[in-house]
Amino acid sequence: MTADETPGTGGPGPGPDRSTRREQLGQVLRFGLVGGVNTGTFFGIYLLLHPWMPYFAAYTLAFLLSMVGSFFMNTYFTYRTRPTWKKFALFPLTNVTNYVIQSAGLYALVTWAGMDTRIAPLVAAVVAIPFTFLLSRKILVPGAVRAAGQQPARSRSTL
């Protein structure tokens, strides 16, 4: 197996279907853990910046800073693959979607629902989780949407 392949997609063992499901479950659990750490990092940065700038500017800067950490945690830990320049360049696309969903949620929660600006980003983030998982997996795991047992494409460039 190469460093860019997803473990459990073939080879000896209990069979590709069962091991693929096990690996996908592991990815979901690791994604949740990374998401928790990343959300805590984001929220801590947001709270530090919030007193010094408008809430939306603090939100945006915290989001951008935590995105870099998220990329490395997801490549190394969640999907157990190598970071590459291509993945690094594409990863912000997952975060653009996440940012749009969270931003719309943040605006709606603060403006229309009257939610506290310190709590609203957490609520908006929860809504964006499934979208972020699916998009990040597609970018960070080459061939993740292929049928089990096929070899994913290898990337030769690394960060």
PDB file of C-alpha atoms in Angstrom:
ATOM      1  CA  MET A   1       0.000   0.000   0.000  1.00  0.00           C
ATOM      2  CA  THR A   2       1.297   3.477  -0.814  1.00  0.00           C
ATOM      3  CA  ALA A   3       1.159   6.424   1.568  1.00  0.00           C
ATOM      4  CA  ASP A   4      -1.716   7.953  -0.415  1.00  0.00           C
ATOM      5  CA  GLU A   5      -3.996   4.927  -0.400  1.00  0.00           C
ATOM      6  CA  THR A   6      -6.896   4.509   1.956  1.00  0.00           C
ATOM      7  CA  PRO A   7      -6.286   1.579   4.304  1.00  0.00           C
ATOM      8  CA  GLY A   8      -8.870  -1.174   4.116  1.00  0.00           C
ATOM      9  CA  THR A   9      -9.692  -0.905   0.417  1.00  0.00           C
ATOM     10  CA  GLY A  10      -8.345  -4.234  -0.668  1.00  0.00           C
ATOM     11  CA  GLY A  11      -5.681  -6.803  -0.040  1.00  0.00           C
ATOM     12  CA  PRO A  12      -5.757  -9.672   2.439  1.00  0.00           C
ATOM     13  CA  GLY A  13      -8.028  -9.522   5.433  1.00  0.00           C
ATOM     14  CA  PRO A  14     -11.707  -9.721   6.223  1.00  0.00           C
ATOM     15  CA  GLY A  15     -12.753  -8.516   2.755  1.00  0.00           C
ATOM     16  CA  PRO A  16     -12.927  -5.130   1.100  1.00  0.00           C
ATOM     17  CA  ASP A  17     -16.553  -4.407   1.991  1.00  0.00           C
ATOM     18  CA  ARG A  18     -16.208  -4.924   5.719  1.00  0.00           C
ATOM     19  CA  SER A  19     -12.778  -3.319   6.010  1.00  0.00           C
ATOM     20  CA  THR A  20     -13.900  -0.379   3.843  1.00  0.00           C
ATOM     21  CA  ARG A  21     -16.890   0.202   6.116  1.00  0.00           C
ATOM     22  CA  ARG A  22     -14.637  -0.058   9.157  1.00  0.00           C
ATOM     23  CA  GLU A  23     -12.219   2.468   7.649  1.00  0.00           C
ATOM     24  CA  GLN A  24     -15.071   4.823   6.745  1.00  0.00           C
ATOM     25  CA  LEU A  25     -16.405   4.610  10.295  1.00  0.00           C
ATOM     26  CA  GLY A  26     -12.893   5.338  11.568  1.00  0.00           C
ATOM     27  CA  GLN A  27     -12.719   8.347   9.268  1.00  0.00           C
ATOM     28  CA  VAL A  28     -16.052   9.654  10.535  1.00  0.00           C
ATOM     29  CA  LEU A  29     -14.946   9.244  14.164  1.00  0.00           C
ATOM     30  CA  ARG A  30     -11.539  10.820  13.533  1.00  0.00           C
ATOM     31  CA  PHE A  31     -13.205  13.625  11.567  1.00  0.00           C
ATOM     32  CA  GLY A  32     -15.436  14.285  14.572  1.00  0.00           C
ATOM     33  CA  LEU A  33     -12.436  14.390  16.898  1.00  0.00           C
ATOM     34  CA  VAL A  34     -10.483  16.686  14.580  1.00  0.00           C
ATOM     35  CA  GLY A  35     -13.599  18.798  14.165  1.00  0.00           C
ATOM     36  CA  GLY A  36     -13.896  19.150  17.922  1.00  0.00           C
ATOM     37  CA  VAL A  37     -10.260  20.194  18.273  1.00  0.00           C
ATOM     38  CA  ASN A  38     -10.531  22.534  15.304  1.00  0.00           C
ATOM     39  CA  THR A  39     -13.782  24.044  16.569  1.00  0.00           C
ATOM     40  CA  GLY A  40     -12.182  24.631  19.958  1.00  0.00           C
ATOM     41  CA  THR A  41      -9.204  26.280  18.287  1.00  0.00           C
ATOM     42  CA  PHE A  42     -11.460  28.386  16.071  1.00  0.00           C
ATOM     43  CA  PHE A  43     -13.683  29.376  18.973  1.00  0.00           C
ATOM     44  CA  GLY A  44     -10.721  30.276  21.188  1.00  0.00           C
ATOM     45  CA  ILE A  45      -9.256  32.493  18.479  1.00  0.00           C
ATOM     46  CA  TYR A  46     -12.684  34.010  17.837  1.00  0.00           C
ATOM     47  CA  LEU A  47     -13.166  34.846  21.523  1.00  0.00           C
ATOM     48  CA  LEU A  48      -9.683  36.362  21.721  1.00  0.00           C
ATOM     49  CA  LEU A  49     -10.327  38.563  18.686  1.00  0.00           C
ATOM     50  CA  HIS A  50     -13.991  39.400  19.430  1.00  0.00           C
ATOM     51  CA  PRO A  51     -13.267  42.240  21.912  1.00  0.00           C
ATOM     52  CA  TRP A  52     -10.858  43.900  19.470  1.00  0.00           C
ATOM     53  CA  MET A  53     -12.820  43.861  16.221  1.00  0.00           C
ATOM     54  CA  PRO A  54     -16.365  43.465  14.884  1.00  0.00           C
ATOM     55  CA  TYR A  55     -17.743  39.961  15.438  1.00  0.00           C
ATOM     56  CA  PHE A  56     -17.809  39.078  11.733  1.00  0.00           C
ATOM     57  CA  ALA A  57     -14.188  40.154  11.189  1.00  0.00           C
ATOM     58  CA  ALA A  58     -13.135  38.118  14.239  1.00  0.00           C
ATOM     59  CA  TYR A  59     -15.104  35.175  12.890  1.00  0.00           C
ATOM     60  CA  THR A  60     -13.462  35.406   9.461  1.00  0.00           C
ATOM     61  CA  LEU A  61      -9.913  35.675  10.764  1.00  0.00           C
ATOM     62  CA  ALA A  62     -10.428  32.814  13.229  1.00  0.00           C
ATOM     63  CA  PHE A  63     -11.921  30.721  10.441  1.00  0.00           C
ATOM     64  CA  LEU A  64      -8.937  31.295   8.145  1.00  0.00           C
ATOM     65  CA  LEU A  65      -6.361  30.527  10.837  1.00  0.00           C
ATOM     66  CA  SER A  66      -8.094  27.346  11.946  1.00  0.00           C
ATOM     67  CA  MET A  67      -8.445  26.185   8.319  1.00  0.00           C
ATOM     68  CA  VAL A  68      -4.690  25.623   8.011  1.00  0.00           C
ATOM     69  CA  GLY A  69      -4.643  23.510  11.158  1.00  0.00           C
ATOM     70  CA  SER A  70      -7.677  21.608   9.924  1.00  0.00           C
ATOM     71  CA  PHE A  71      -5.926  20.714   6.678  1.00  0.00           C
ATOM     72  CA  PHE A  72      -2.975  19.113   8.445  1.00  0.00           C
ATOM     73  CA  MET A  73      -5.055  17.348  11.098  1.00  0.00           C
ATOM     74  CA  ASN A  74      -7.356  15.919   8.435  1.00  0.00           C
ATOM     75  CA  THR A  75      -4.610  14.779   6.081  1.00  0.00           C
ATOM     76  CA  TYR A  76      -2.422  13.143   8.712  1.00  0.00           C
ATOM     77  CA  PHE A  77      -4.970  11.934  11.253  1.00  0.00           C
ATOM     78  CA  THR A  78      -8.469  11.686   9.774  1.00  0.00           C
ATOM     79  CA  TYR A  79      -7.703  10.297   6.339  1.00  0.00           C
ATOM     80  CA  ARG A  80      -4.139   9.105   6.995  1.00  0.00           C
ATOM     81  CA  THR A  81      -2.768  10.428   3.759  1.00  0.00           C
ATOM     82  CA  ARG A  82       0.052  12.725   2.758  1.00  0.00           C
ATOM     83  CA  PRO A  83      -0.502  16.435   2.354  1.00  0.00           C
ATOM     84  CA  THR A  84       0.304  17.598  -1.155  1.00  0.00           C
ATOM     85  CA  TRP A  85       0.347  21.020  -2.753  1.00  0.00           C
ATOM     86  CA  LYS A  86      -2.651  20.031  -4.860  1.00  0.00           C
ATOM     87  CA  LYS A  87      -4.650  18.976  -1.808  1.00  0.00           C
ATOM     88  CA  PHE A  88      -3.555  22.111   0.040  1.00  0.00           C
ATOM     89  CA  ALA A  89      -4.704  24.233  -2.908  1.00  0.00           C
ATOM     90  CA  LEU A  90      -8.055  22.415  -3.161  1.00  0.00           C
ATOM     91  CA  PHE A  91      -8.775  22.151   0.571  1.00  0.00           C
ATOM     92  CA  PRO A  92      -9.965  25.756   0.851  1.00  0.00           C
ATOM     93  CA  LEU A  93     -12.780  24.836  -1.551  1.00  0.00           C
ATOM     94  CA  THR A  94     -14.229  22.632   1.175  1.00  0.00           C
ATOM     95  CA  ASN A  95     -13.889  25.511   3.552  1.00  0.00           C
ATOM     96  CA  VAL A  96     -15.539  27.962   1.152  1.00  0.00           C
ATOM     97  CA  THR A  97     -18.636  25.780   1.249  1.00  0.00           C
ATOM     98  CA  ASN A  98     -18.299  25.478   5.003  1.00  0.00           C
ATOM     99  CA  TYR A  99     -17.783  29.236   5.300  1.00  0.00           C
ATOM    100  CA  VAL A 100     -20.885  30.024   3.231  1.00  0.00           C
ATOM    101  CA  ILE A 101     -23.063  27.633   5.231  1.00  0.00           C
ATOM    102  CA  GLN A 102     -21.683  28.852   8.557  1.00  0.00           C
ATOM    103  CA  SER A 103     -21.805  32.516   7.559  1.00  0.00           C
ATOM    104  CA  ALA A 104     -25.421  32.312   6.435  1.00  0.00           C
ATOM    105  CA  GLY A 105     -26.235  30.458   9.634  1.00  0.00           C
ATOM    106  CA  LEU A 106     -24.327  32.966  11.748  1.00  0.00           C
ATOM    107  CA  TYR A 107     -26.074  35.903  10.124  1.00  0.00           C
ATOM    108  CA  ALA A 108     -29.504  34.282  10.465  1.00  0.00           C
ATOM    109  CA  LEU A 109     -28.943  33.260  14.074  1.00  0.00           C
ATOM    110  CA  VAL A 110     -27.655  36.671  15.150  1.00  0.00           C
ATOM    111  CA  THR A 111     -29.888  38.916  13.034  1.00  0.00           C
ATOM    112  CA  TRP A 112     -33.159  37.014  12.871  1.00  0.00           C
ATOM    113  CA  ALA A 113     -33.044  34.744  15.911  1.00  0.00           C
ATOM    114  CA  GLY A 114     -31.284  37.218  18.222  1.00  0.00           C
ATOM    115  CA  MET A 115     -28.720  34.637  19.341  1.00  0.00           C
ATOM    116  CA  ASP A 116     -25.673  35.807  21.291  1.00  0.00           C
ATOM    117  CA  THR A 117     -22.736  36.502  18.951  1.00  0.00           C
ATOM    118  CA  ARG A 118     -20.480  34.406  21.192  1.00  0.00           C
ATOM    119  CA  ILE A 119     -22.603  31.258  20.786  1.00  0.00           C
ATOM    120  CA  ALA A 120     -24.030  31.553  17.260  1.00  0.00           C
ATOM    121  CA  PRO A 121     -20.813  30.419  15.487  1.00  0.00           C
ATOM    122  CA  LEU A 122     -20.920  27.074  17.309  1.00  0.00           C
ATOM    123  CA  VAL A 123     -24.515  26.432  16.291  1.00  0.00           C
ATOM    124  CA  ALA A 124     -23.789  27.386  12.687  1.00  0.00           C
ATOM    125  CA  ALA A 125     -20.733  25.096  12.665  1.00  0.00           C
ATOM    126  CA  VAL A 126     -22.787  22.055  13.660  1.00  0.00           C
ATOM    127  CA  VAL A 127     -25.030  22.518  10.624  1.00  0.00           C
ATOM    128  CA  ALA A 128     -22.010  22.572   8.292  1.00  0.00           C
ATOM    129  CA  ILE A 129     -20.372  19.350   9.566  1.00  0.00           C
ATOM    130  CA  PRO A 130     -21.844  16.828   7.089  1.00  0.00           C
ATOM    131  CA  PHE A 131     -21.047  19.022   4.088  1.00  0.00           C
ATOM    132  CA  THR A 132     -17.477  19.548   5.240  1.00  0.00           C
ATOM    133  CA  PHE A 133     -16.877  15.834   5.840  1.00  0.00           C
ATOM    134  CA  LEU A 134     -18.036  14.780   2.386  1.00  0.00           C
ATOM    135  CA  LEU A 135     -16.129  17.495   0.547  1.00  0.00           C
ATOM    136  CA  SER A 136     -12.897  17.124   2.517  1.00  0.00           C
ATOM    137  CA  ARG A 137     -12.947  13.367   2.022  1.00  0.00           C
ATOM    138  CA  LYS A 138     -13.369  13.794  -1.714  1.00  0.00           C
ATOM    139  CA  ILE A 139     -10.356  16.146  -1.868  1.00  0.00           C
ATOM    140  CA  LEU A 140      -8.024  14.537   0.654  1.00  0.00           C
ATOM    141  CA  VAL A 141      -8.612  10.873  -0.183  1.00  0.00           C
ATOM    142  CA  PRO A 142      -7.835  10.214  -3.825  1.00  0.00           C
ATOM    143  CA  GLY A 143     -10.441   7.861  -5.264  1.00  0.00           C
ATOM    144  CA  ALA A 144     -12.622   7.863  -2.139  1.00  0.00           C
ATOM    145  CA  VAL A 145     -15.753   7.695  -4.257  1.00  0.00           C
ATOM    146  CA  ARG A 146     -14.500   4.747  -6.321  1.00  0.00           C
ATOM    147  CA  ALA A 147     -15.775   1.269  -5.732  1.00  0.00           C
ATOM    148  CA  ALA A 148     -14.093  -0.696  -2.937  1.00  0.00           C
ATOM    149  CA  GLY A 149     -11.071  -2.656  -4.052  1.00  0.00           C
ATOM    150  CA  GLN A 150      -9.886  -0.261  -6.734  1.00  0.00           C
ATOM    151  CA  GLN A 151      -6.573   1.435  -6.213  1.00  0.00           C
ATOM    152  CA  PRO A 152      -6.841   5.200  -5.613  1.00  0.00           C
ATOM    153  CA  ALA A 153      -4.780   7.574  -7.720  1.00  0.00           C
ATOM    154  CA  ARG A 154      -1.350   8.344  -6.281  1.00  0.00           C
ATOM    155  CA  SER A 155      -0.116  11.842  -5.836  1.00  0.00           C
ATOM    156  CA  ARG A 156       3.608  12.358  -6.220  1.00  0.00           C
ATOM    157  CA  SER A 157       4.044  15.912  -4.946  1.00  0.00           C
ATOM    158  CA  THR A 158       4.198  16.526  -1.232  1.00  0.00           C
ATOM    159  CA  LEU A 159       4.162  19.576   0.949  1.00  0.00           C
TER     160      LEU A 159
END
